[in-house]
mmCIF file of C-alpha atoms in Angstrom:
data_model
loop_
_atom_site.group_PDB
_atom_site.id
_atom_site.type_symbol
_atom_site.label_atom_id
_atom_site.label_comp_id
_atom_site.label_asym_id
_atom_site.label_seq_id
_atom_site.Cartn_x
_atom_site.Cartn_y
_atom_site.Cartn_z
ATOM 1 C CA MET Y 1 -15.035 -8.763 -14.204
ATOM 2 C CA SER Y 2 -18.180 -10.874 -13.968
ATOM 3 C CA ASN Y 3 -16.110 -14.044 -13.480
ATOM 4 C CA LEU Y 4 -13.828 -12.483 -10.848
ATOM 5 C CA HIS Y 5 -14.054 -13.840 -7.315
ATOM 6 C CA LEU Y 6 -14.911 -11.059 -4.869
ATOM 7 C CA PRO Y 7 -13.329 -11.057 -1.409
ATOM 8 C CA ASN Y 8 -15.707 -11.680 1.483
ATOM 9 C CA GLY Y 9 -17.644 -8.555 2.364
ATOM 10 C CA THR Y 10 -17.055 -6.839 -0.991
ATOM 11 C CA THR Y 11 -20.252 -5.929 -2.794
ATOM 12 C CA ASN Y 12 -20.814 -5.590 -6.536
ATOM 13 C CA THR Y 13 -21.278 -1.855 -5.959
ATOM 14 C CA ALA Y 14 -17.820 -1.694 -4.401
ATOM 15 C CA ALA Y 15 -16.352 -3.745 -7.224
ATOM 16 C CA HIS Y 16 -17.510 -1.170 -9.755
ATOM 17 C CA ALA Y 17 -16.518 1.875 -7.695
ATOM 18 C CA THR Y 18 -12.961 1.817 -9.012
ATOM 19 C CA ARG Y 19 -13.928 1.800 -12.672
ATOM 20 C CA GLY Y 20 -16.956 4.020 -12.343
ATOM 21 C CA GLY Y 21 -15.490 6.686 -10.113
ATOM 22 C CA VAL Y 22 -15.978 7.366 -6.410
ATOM 23 C CA GLY Y 23 -19.002 9.265 -5.209
ATOM 24 C CA GLU Y 24 -19.252 11.282 -2.016
ATOM 25 C CA HIS Y 25 -21.331 8.511 -0.416
ATOM 26 C CA VAL Y 26 -18.628 5.850 -0.826
ATOM 27 C CA SER Y 27 -16.217 5.367 2.084
ATOM 28 C CA PHE Y 28 -12.523 4.964 1.444
ATOM 29 C CA HIS Y 29 -12.777 1.523 3.037
ATOM 30 C CA MET Y 30 -15.279 0.556 0.358
ATOM 31 C CA PHE Y 31 -13.098 2.106 -2.348
ATOM 32 C CA PHE Y 32 -10.053 0.193 -1.087
ATOM 33 C CA ASP Y 33 -11.931 -3.108 -1.236
ATOM 34 C CA SER Y 34 -12.982 -2.421 -4.819
ATOM 35 C CA TRP Y 35 -9.467 -1.311 -5.738
ATOM 36 C CA MET Y 36 -8.103 -4.614 -4.447
ATOM 37 C CA VAL Y 37 -10.630 -6.524 -6.562
ATOM 38 C CA GLU Y 38 -9.472 -4.563 -9.591
ATOM 39 C CA GLN Y 39 -5.826 -5.218 -8.709
ATOM 40 C CA ASN Y 40 -6.527 -8.947 -8.665
ATOM 41 C CA TYR Y 41 -8.181 -8.626 -12.069
ATOM 42 C CA GLN Y 42 -5.192 -6.718 -13.442
ATOM 43 C CA LEU Y 43 -2.835 -9.328 -12.001
ATOM 44 C CA GLN Y 44 -4.460 -11.931 -14.239
ATOM 45 C CA GLU Y 45 -3.998 -9.613 -17.239
ATOM 46 C CA LEU Y 46 -0.329 -9.138 -16.385
ATOM 47 C CA VAL Y 47 0.201 -12.889 -16.154
ATOM 48 C CA SER Y 48 -1.558 -13.303 -19.518
ATOM 49 C CA ALA Y 49 0.792 -10.691 -20.988
ATOM 50 C CA THR Y 50 3.845 -12.772 -20.021
ATOM 51 C CA LYS Y 51 2.335 -15.767 -21.822
ATOM 52 C CA GLU Y 52 1.683 -13.657 -24.920
ATOM 53 C CA TRP Y 53 5.267 -12.384 -24.785
ATOM 54 C CA GLY Y 54 6.483 -15.956 -24.549
ATOM 55 C CA GLY Y 55 4.471 -16.701 -27.672
ATOM 56 C CA GLY Y 56 6.145 -13.871 -29.569
ATOM 57 C CA SER Y 57 3.507 -11.135 -29.100
ATOM 58 C CA VAL Y 58 4.685 -7.850 -27.543
ATOM 59 C CA LEU Y 59 2.057 -5.414 -28.810
ATOM 60 C CA LEU Y 60 -0.210 -5.417 -25.737
ATOM 61 C CA ILE Y 61 2.498 -5.289 -23.056
ATOM 62 C CA PRO Y 62 2.953 -1.465 -22.928
ATOM 63 C CA ASP Y 63 -0.843 -1.030 -22.760
ATOM 64 C CA VAL Y 64 -1.155 -3.442 -19.832
ATOM 65 C CA VAL Y 65 1.654 -1.704 -17.925
ATOM 66 C CA GLU Y 66 0.062 1.691 -18.567
ATOM 67 C CA GLN Y 67 -3.321 0.468 -17.287
ATOM 68 C CA VAL Y 68 -1.777 -0.810 -14.059
ATOM 69 C CA VAL Y 69 0.123 2.450 -13.486
ATOM 70 C CA HIS Y 70 -3.121 4.385 -14.051
ATOM 71 C CA HIS Y 71 -4.736 2.131 -11.448
ATOM 72 C CA TYR Y 72 -2.094 3.179 -8.890
ATOM 73 C CA GLU Y 73 -2.512 6.835 -9.880
ATOM 74 C CA HIS Y 74 -6.263 6.567 -9.319
ATOM 75 C CA TYR Y 75 -5.668 5.035 -5.898
ATOM 76 C CA TYR Y 76 -3.440 7.871 -4.706
ATOM 77 C CA LYS Y 77 -5.704 10.534 -6.179
ATOM 78 C CA THR Y 78 -8.685 9.095 -4.322
ATOM 79 C CA LYS Y 79 -6.645 8.591 -1.167
ATOM 80 C CA SER Y 80 -5.598 12.251 -1.260
ATOM 81 C CA MET Y 81 -9.247 13.314 -1.506
ATOM 82 C CA TRP Y 82 -10.266 11.233 1.512
ATOM 83 C CA ALA Y 83 -7.179 12.239 3.510
ATOM 84 C CA LYS Y 84 -8.423 15.824 3.563
ATOM 85 C CA LYS Y 85 -11.671 14.587 5.126
ATOM 86 C CA ASP Y 86 -10.198 12.165 7.666
ATOM 87 C CA ILE Y 87 -6.420 12.158 7.828
ATOM 88 C CA LEU Y 88 -6.199 10.178 11.080
ATOM 89 C CA SER Y 89 -7.855 7.139 9.510
ATOM 90 C CA MET Y 90 -5.131 7.116 6.837
ATOM 91 C CA PHE Y 91 -2.496 6.604 9.528
ATOM 92 C CA SER Y 92 -4.592 3.977 11.336
ATOM 93 C CA PRO Y 93 -6.653 2.397 8.545
ATOM 94 C CA THR Y 94 -9.530 0.068 9.331
ATOM 95 C CA TRP Y 95 -9.281 -1.466 5.847
ATOM 96 C CA THR Y 96 -5.927 -3.092 6.611
ATOM 97 C CA HIS Y 97 -5.045 -5.747 9.178
ATOM 98 C CA SER Y 98 -2.476 -6.118 11.964
ATOM 99 C CA LEU Y 99 0.200 -7.597 9.685
ATOM 100 C CA GLU Y 100 -0.070 -4.735 7.191
ATOM 101 C CA LYS Y 101 -0.172 -2.064 9.911
ATOM 102 C CA ALA Y 102 3.027 -3.411 11.477
ATOM 103 C CA PHE Y 103 4.975 -2.679 8.279
ATOM 104 C CA MET Y 104 3.405 0.667 7.378
ATOM 105 C CA TRP Y 105 5.445 3.815 6.919
ATOM 106 C CA ALA Y 106 3.795 7.252 6.781
ATOM 107 C CA GLY Y 107 0.366 5.890 5.942
ATOM 108 C CA GLY Y 108 1.416 3.275 3.388
ATOM 109 C CA TRP Y 109 4.219 1.081 2.090
ATOM 110 C CA ARG Y 110 7.822 2.216 2.417
ATOM 111 C CA PRO Y 111 9.149 3.202 -1.060
ATOM 112 C CA ALA Y 112 12.472 1.437 -0.458
ATOM 113 C CA THR Y 113 10.490 -1.805 -0.235
ATOM 114 C CA ALA Y 114 10.086 -1.654 -4.017
ATOM 115 C CA PHE Y 115 13.833 -2.111 -4.441
ATOM 116 C CA HIS Y 116 13.982 -5.072 -2.079
ATOM 117 C CA LEU Y 117 11.093 -6.597 -4.019
ATOM 118 C CA LEU Y 118 12.993 -6.068 -7.274
ATOM 119 C CA TYR Y 119 16.225 -7.550 -5.890
ATOM 120 C CA SER Y 120 14.394 -10.568 -4.436
ATOM 121 C CA LYS Y 121 12.493 -11.284 -7.647
ATOM 122 C CA CYS Y 122 15.641 -10.740 -9.716
ATOM 123 C CA GLY Y 123 17.502 -13.301 -7.607
ATOM 124 C CA LEU Y 124 14.708 -15.870 -7.781
ATOM 125 C CA GLN Y 125 14.311 -15.556 -11.553
ATOM 126 C CA LEU Y 126 18.088 -15.635 -12.031
ATOM 127 C CA GLU Y 127 18.267 -18.895 -10.077
ATOM 128 C CA ALA Y 128 15.470 -20.328 -12.192
ATOM 129 C CA ALA Y 129 17.314 -19.284 -15.364
ATOM 130 C CA PHE Y 130 20.507 -21.031 -14.203
ATOM 131 C CA GLU Y 131 18.554 -24.232 -13.674
ATOM 132 C CA ASP Y 132 16.937 -23.953 -17.103
ATOM 133 C CA ASP Y 133 20.290 -23.291 -18.774
ATOM 134 C CA TYR Y 134 21.154 -26.970 -18.387
ATOM 135 C CA HIS Y 135 18.190 -27.862 -20.580
ATOM 136 C CA LEU Y 136 18.382 -25.122 -23.245
ATOM 137 C CA PRO Y 137 20.591 -24.922 -26.361
ATOM 138 C CA THR Y 138 23.252 -22.213 -26.378
ATOM 139 C CA GLY Y 139 21.802 -18.825 -27.327
ATOM 140 C CA LEU Y 140 18.290 -19.653 -26.156
ATOM 141 C CA ASN Y 141 18.788 -18.989 -22.440
ATOM 142 C CA SER Y 142 17.649 -15.353 -22.339
ATOM 143 C CA THR Y 143 14.438 -15.102 -20.330
ATOM 144 C CA GLY Y 144 13.745 -11.382 -20.679
ATOM 145 C CA ASP Y 145 12.513 -11.255 -17.066
ATOM 146 C CA LEU Y 146 14.023 -9.545 -14.022
ATOM 147 C CA GLY Y 147 16.816 -12.121 -13.961
ATOM 148 C CA ASP Y 148 18.050 -10.483 -17.183
ATOM 149 C CA LEU Y 149 18.744 -7.039 -15.695
ATOM 150 C CA SER Y 150 21.795 -5.526 -17.349
ATOM 151 C CA HIS Y 151 24.706 -3.831 -15.596
ATOM 152 C CA SER Y 152 23.549 -0.396 -16.748
ATOM 153 C CA GLN Y 153 20.057 -1.092 -15.420
ATOM 154 C CA MET Y 154 21.431 -2.141 -12.041
ATOM 155 C CA VAL Y 155 23.485 1.052 -11.854
ATOM 156 C CA ARG Y 156 20.383 3.152 -12.527
ATOM 157 C CA VAL Y 157 18.361 1.151 -9.987
ATOM 158 C CA ASP Y 158 21.082 1.699 -7.373
ATOM 159 C CA GLU Y 159 21.097 5.450 -8.012
ATOM 160 C CA LEU Y 160 17.320 5.602 -7.733
ATOM 161 C CA HIS Y 161 17.452 3.532 -4.549
ATOM 162 C CA LYS Y 162 19.891 5.964 -2.932
ATOM 163 C CA SER Y 163 17.853 9.052 -3.855
ATOM 164 C CA THR Y 164 14.662 7.372 -2.639
ATOM 165 C CA LEU Y 165 16.259 6.561 0.723
ATOM 166 C CA TRP Y 166 17.265 10.211 1.071
ATOM 167 C CA GLU Y 167 13.712 11.409 0.357
ATOM 168 C CA GLU Y 168 12.341 8.800 2.770
ATOM 169 C CA LYS Y 169 14.640 10.162 5.472
ATOM 170 C CA MET Y 170 13.416 13.726 4.909
ATOM 171 C CA ILE Y 171 9.774 12.667 5.163
ATOM 172 C CA THR Y 172 10.461 10.528 8.249
ATOM 173 C CA GLU Y 173 12.028 13.527 9.968
ATOM 174 C CA LYS Y 174 9.061 15.746 9.066
ATOM 175 C CA LEU Y 175 6.658 13.126 10.417
ATOM 176 C CA ALA Y 176 8.655 12.802 13.647
ATOM 177 C CA LYS Y 177 8.533 16.556 14.202
ATOM 178 C CA LYS Y 178 4.795 16.618 13.553
ATOM 179 C CA GLN Y 179 4.196 13.721 15.955
ATOM 180 C CA GLU Y 180 6.084 15.584 18.681
ATOM 181 C CA THR Y 181 3.543 18.418 18.521
ATOM 182 C CA ILE Y 182 1.047 16.189 20.357
ATOM 183 C CA ALA Y 183 2.826 17.459 23.489
ATOM 184 C CA ASP Y 184 3.059 21.140 22.507
ATOM 185 C CA SER Y 185 1.624 23.959 24.619
ATOM 186 C CA SER Y 186 -1.750 23.935 22.866
ATOM 187 C CA MET Y 187 -2.326 20.288 23.815
ATOM 188 C CA VAL Y 188 -0.747 20.386 27.268
ATOM 189 C CA GLY Y 189 -2.776 23.507 28.062
ATOM 190 C CA LEU Y 190 -5.993 21.589 27.422
ATOM 191 C CA THR Y 191 -4.942 18.810 29.787
ATOM 192 C CA HIS Y 192 -3.930 21.173 32.612
ATOM 193 C CA SER Y 193 -5.974 20.532 35.759
ATOM 194 C CA GLN Y 194 -7.503 24.028 35.869
ATOM 195 C CA THR Y 195 -8.427 23.885 32.198
ATOM 196 C CA THR Y 196 -9.871 20.418 32.649
ATOM 197 C CA GLU Y 197 -12.112 21.667 35.476
ATOM 198 C CA LEU Y 198 -13.431 24.437 33.232
ATOM 199 C CA MET Y 199 -14.038 21.993 30.371
ATOM 200 C CA ILE Y 200 -16.082 19.718 32.651
ATOM 201 C CA ARG Y 201 -18.613 22.523 33.070
ATOM 202 C CA MET Y 202 -18.823 23.006 29.284
ATOM 203 C CA GLU Y 203 -21.168 21.262 26.884
ATOM 204 C CA GLU Y 204 -19.645 18.216 25.179
ATOM 205 C CA HIS Y 205 -19.670 19.808 21.721
ATOM 206 C CA ASP Y 206 -17.877 22.873 23.115
ATOM 207 C CA GLN Y 207 -15.244 20.638 24.679
ATOM 208 C CA LEU Y 208 -14.720 18.870 21.371
ATOM 209 C CA GLY Y 209 -14.538 22.233 19.648
ATOM 210 C CA LEU Y 210 -11.523 23.210 21.761
ATOM 211 C CA VAL Y 211 -9.839 19.875 21.063
ATOM 212 C CA ASP Y 212 -10.598 20.090 17.331
ATOM 213 C CA ALA Y 213 -9.155 23.618 17.189
ATOM 214 C CA ALA Y 214 -5.930 22.439 18.826
ATOM 215 C CA LEU Y 215 -5.658 19.408 16.524
ATOM 216 C CA ALA Y 216 -6.547 21.203 13.266
ATOM 217 C CA PRO Y 217 -3.024 22.475 12.394
ATOM 218 C CA LYS Y 218 -1.544 19.100 13.337
ATOM 219 C CA GLU Y 219 -3.970 17.236 11.080
ATOM 220 C CA LYS Y 220 -3.286 19.696 8.256
ATOM 221 C CA GLY Y 221 0.413 18.982 8.646
ATOM 222 C CA LEU Y 222 -0.225 15.239 8.497
ATOM 223 C CA VAL Y 223 -2.164 15.690 5.250
ATOM 224 C CA GLY Y 224 0.881 17.347 3.710
ATOM 225 C CA ILE Y 225 3.232 14.636 4.950
ATOM 226 C CA LEU Y 226 0.970 11.880 3.640
ATOM 227 C CA GLN Y 227 0.835 13.609 0.261
ATOM 228 C CA MET Y 228 4.651 13.766 0.114
ATOM 229 C CA ALA Y 229 4.909 10.097 1.096
ATOM 230 C CA ASP Y 230 2.332 8.996 -1.487
ATOM 231 C CA GLU Y 231 3.992 11.083 -4.193
ATOM 232 C CA LEU Y 232 7.294 9.360 -3.402
ATOM 233 C CA ARG Y 233 5.614 5.934 -3.494
ATOM 234 C CA LEU Y 234 4.114 6.607 -6.925
ATOM 235 C CA LYS Y 235 7.260 8.282 -8.284
ATOM 236 C CA THR Y 236 9.410 5.347 -7.176
ATOM 237 C CA LEU Y 237 7.089 2.886 -8.902
ATOM 238 C CA LYS Y 238 7.047 4.876 -12.155
ATOM 239 C CA GLU Y 239 10.794 5.512 -12.274
ATOM 240 C CA LEU Y 240 11.592 1.869 -11.604
ATOM 241 C CA ILE Y 241 9.333 0.812 -14.467
ATOM 242 C CA LEU Y 242 11.078 3.311 -16.776
ATOM 243 C CA ILE Y 243 14.409 1.611 -16.029
ATOM 244 C CA LEU Y 244 13.002 -1.815 -16.859
ATOM 245 C CA THR Y 245 12.133 -3.167 -20.293
ATOM 246 C CA PRO Y 246 8.372 -3.491 -20.956
ATOM 247 C CA ILE Y 247 8.306 -7.217 -20.157
ATOM 248 C CA GLN Y 248 10.467 -6.687 -17.056
ATOM 249 C CA GLY Y 249 7.980 -4.024 -15.992
ATOM 250 C CA VAL Y 250 5.217 -6.599 -16.291
ATOM 251 C CA TYR Y 251 7.130 -9.088 -14.127
ATOM 252 C CA PHE Y 252 7.803 -6.401 -11.511
ATOM 253 C CA LEU Y 253 4.146 -5.350 -11.387
ATOM 254 C CA ILE Y 254 3.131 -9.004 -11.044
ATOM 255 C CA ALA Y 255 5.461 -9.388 -8.058
ATOM 256 C CA ALA Y 256 4.147 -6.164 -6.481
ATOM 257 C CA ALA Y 257 0.506 -7.202 -6.897
ATOM 258 C CA GLU Y 258 1.121 -10.736 -5.639
ATOM 259 C CA LEU Y 259 2.913 -9.478 -2.531
ATOM 260 C CA HIS Y 260 0.267 -6.845 -1.774
ATOM 261 C CA LEU Y 261 -2.686 -9.184 -2.256
ATOM 262 C CA LYS Y 262 -1.125 -12.037 -0.281
ATOM 263 C CA ILE Y 263 -0.016 -9.849 2.650
ATOM 264 C CA HIS Y 264 -3.569 -8.495 2.838
ATOM 265 C CA GLU Y 265 -5.045 -12.008 2.687
ATOM 266 C CA TRP Y 266 -2.625 -13.430 5.266
ATOM 267 C CA GLY Y 267 -3.257 -10.480 7.587
ATOM 268 C CA LYS Y 268 -7.004 -10.945 7.324
ATOM 269 C CA ASN Y 269 -6.769 -14.680 8.009
ATOM 270 C CA ARG Y 270 -4.360 -14.273 10.921
ATOM 271 C CA ASP Y 271 -6.586 -11.656 12.582
ATOM 272 C CA ALA Y 272 -9.633 -13.872 12.087
ATOM 273 C CA SER Y 273 -7.767 -16.839 13.567
ATOM 274 C CA ARG Y 274 -6.723 -14.846 16.644
ATOM 275 C CA LYS Y 275 -10.305 -13.628 17.078
ATOM 276 C CA ARG Y 276 -11.606 -17.209 16.995
ATOM 277 C CA ARG Y 277 -9.008 -18.302 19.547
ATOM 278 C CA ARG Y 278 -9.945 -15.441 21.892
ATOM 279 C CA HIS Y 279 -13.623 -16.270 21.513
ATOM 280 C CA HIS Y 280 -12.940 -19.947 22.245
ATOM 281 C CA HIS Y 281 -10.837 -19.032 25.296
ATOM 282 C CA THR Y 282 -13.549 -16.686 26.615
ATOM 283 C CA THR Y 283 -16.273 -19.279 26.074
ATOM 284 C CA THR Y 284 -14.227 -22.002 27.754
ATOM 285 C CA THR Y 285 -13.411 -19.769 30.727
ATOM 286 C CA THR Y 286 -17.042 -18.711 31.163
ATOM 287 C CA THR Y 287 -18.225 -22.313 31.035
ATOM 288 C CA ALA Y 288 -15.604 -23.402 33.572
ATOM 289 C CA ASN Y 289 -16.681 -20.687 36.018
ATOM 290 C CA LYS Y 290 -20.334 -21.714 35.993
#
């Protein structure tokens, strides 16, 4: 990874955190940055695998797919560890940007998105194959990519899609019920005028203690919901890959990594651009008022 470009603000220590394990002193934000660096590195390996497959070599493809899946497993294992320490940050992460946050579901990406990604990539590669067909001899127009999905594969994908949507619905309902508890008697009691007057006379740490006690069961419930959502995310990814051929799995993982990395990059750039515009507006207004 010595020749890998690191995103701005990512240190060499962070870049090695993913491969070397995560210590107690490392924040999840720092882990996420390093995980993204590693994902970019693995993206290059996936692209290289497609070139090797095109050259007739298929030996390394299963190994590359397995490495990428392990990378996702490591992410969710580490995320689960940090969620128990600070679950609220997982639902409002500082390591993502406005664009990413707008499309989050239960602390991460919506599992059904994986199917829309597959269908979109399948359509694009199928269109490309049709164009190439005009230039290839008969019998040499099989690409092996996602445009080559068979009928039986599509049937299995559709079945998985339906079951995933059902599980998504169950988790969404659980999350909705948990969110409604912000207005339960334990919380409303703390905001009652008489209670508030008593809390004013208390030390700040005692006040926070009452709030923490009321929030504790709610946060514990959110940890469980996040775990269910992350398990569904990982299960969906794995089961989709099992339906695909090894080289199709590589193409799908390339599409997933490209989308994730680009959405993160675009979100970062858009937020930075808005910040510059606000700063320029504030500076201009201040100067005009002098």
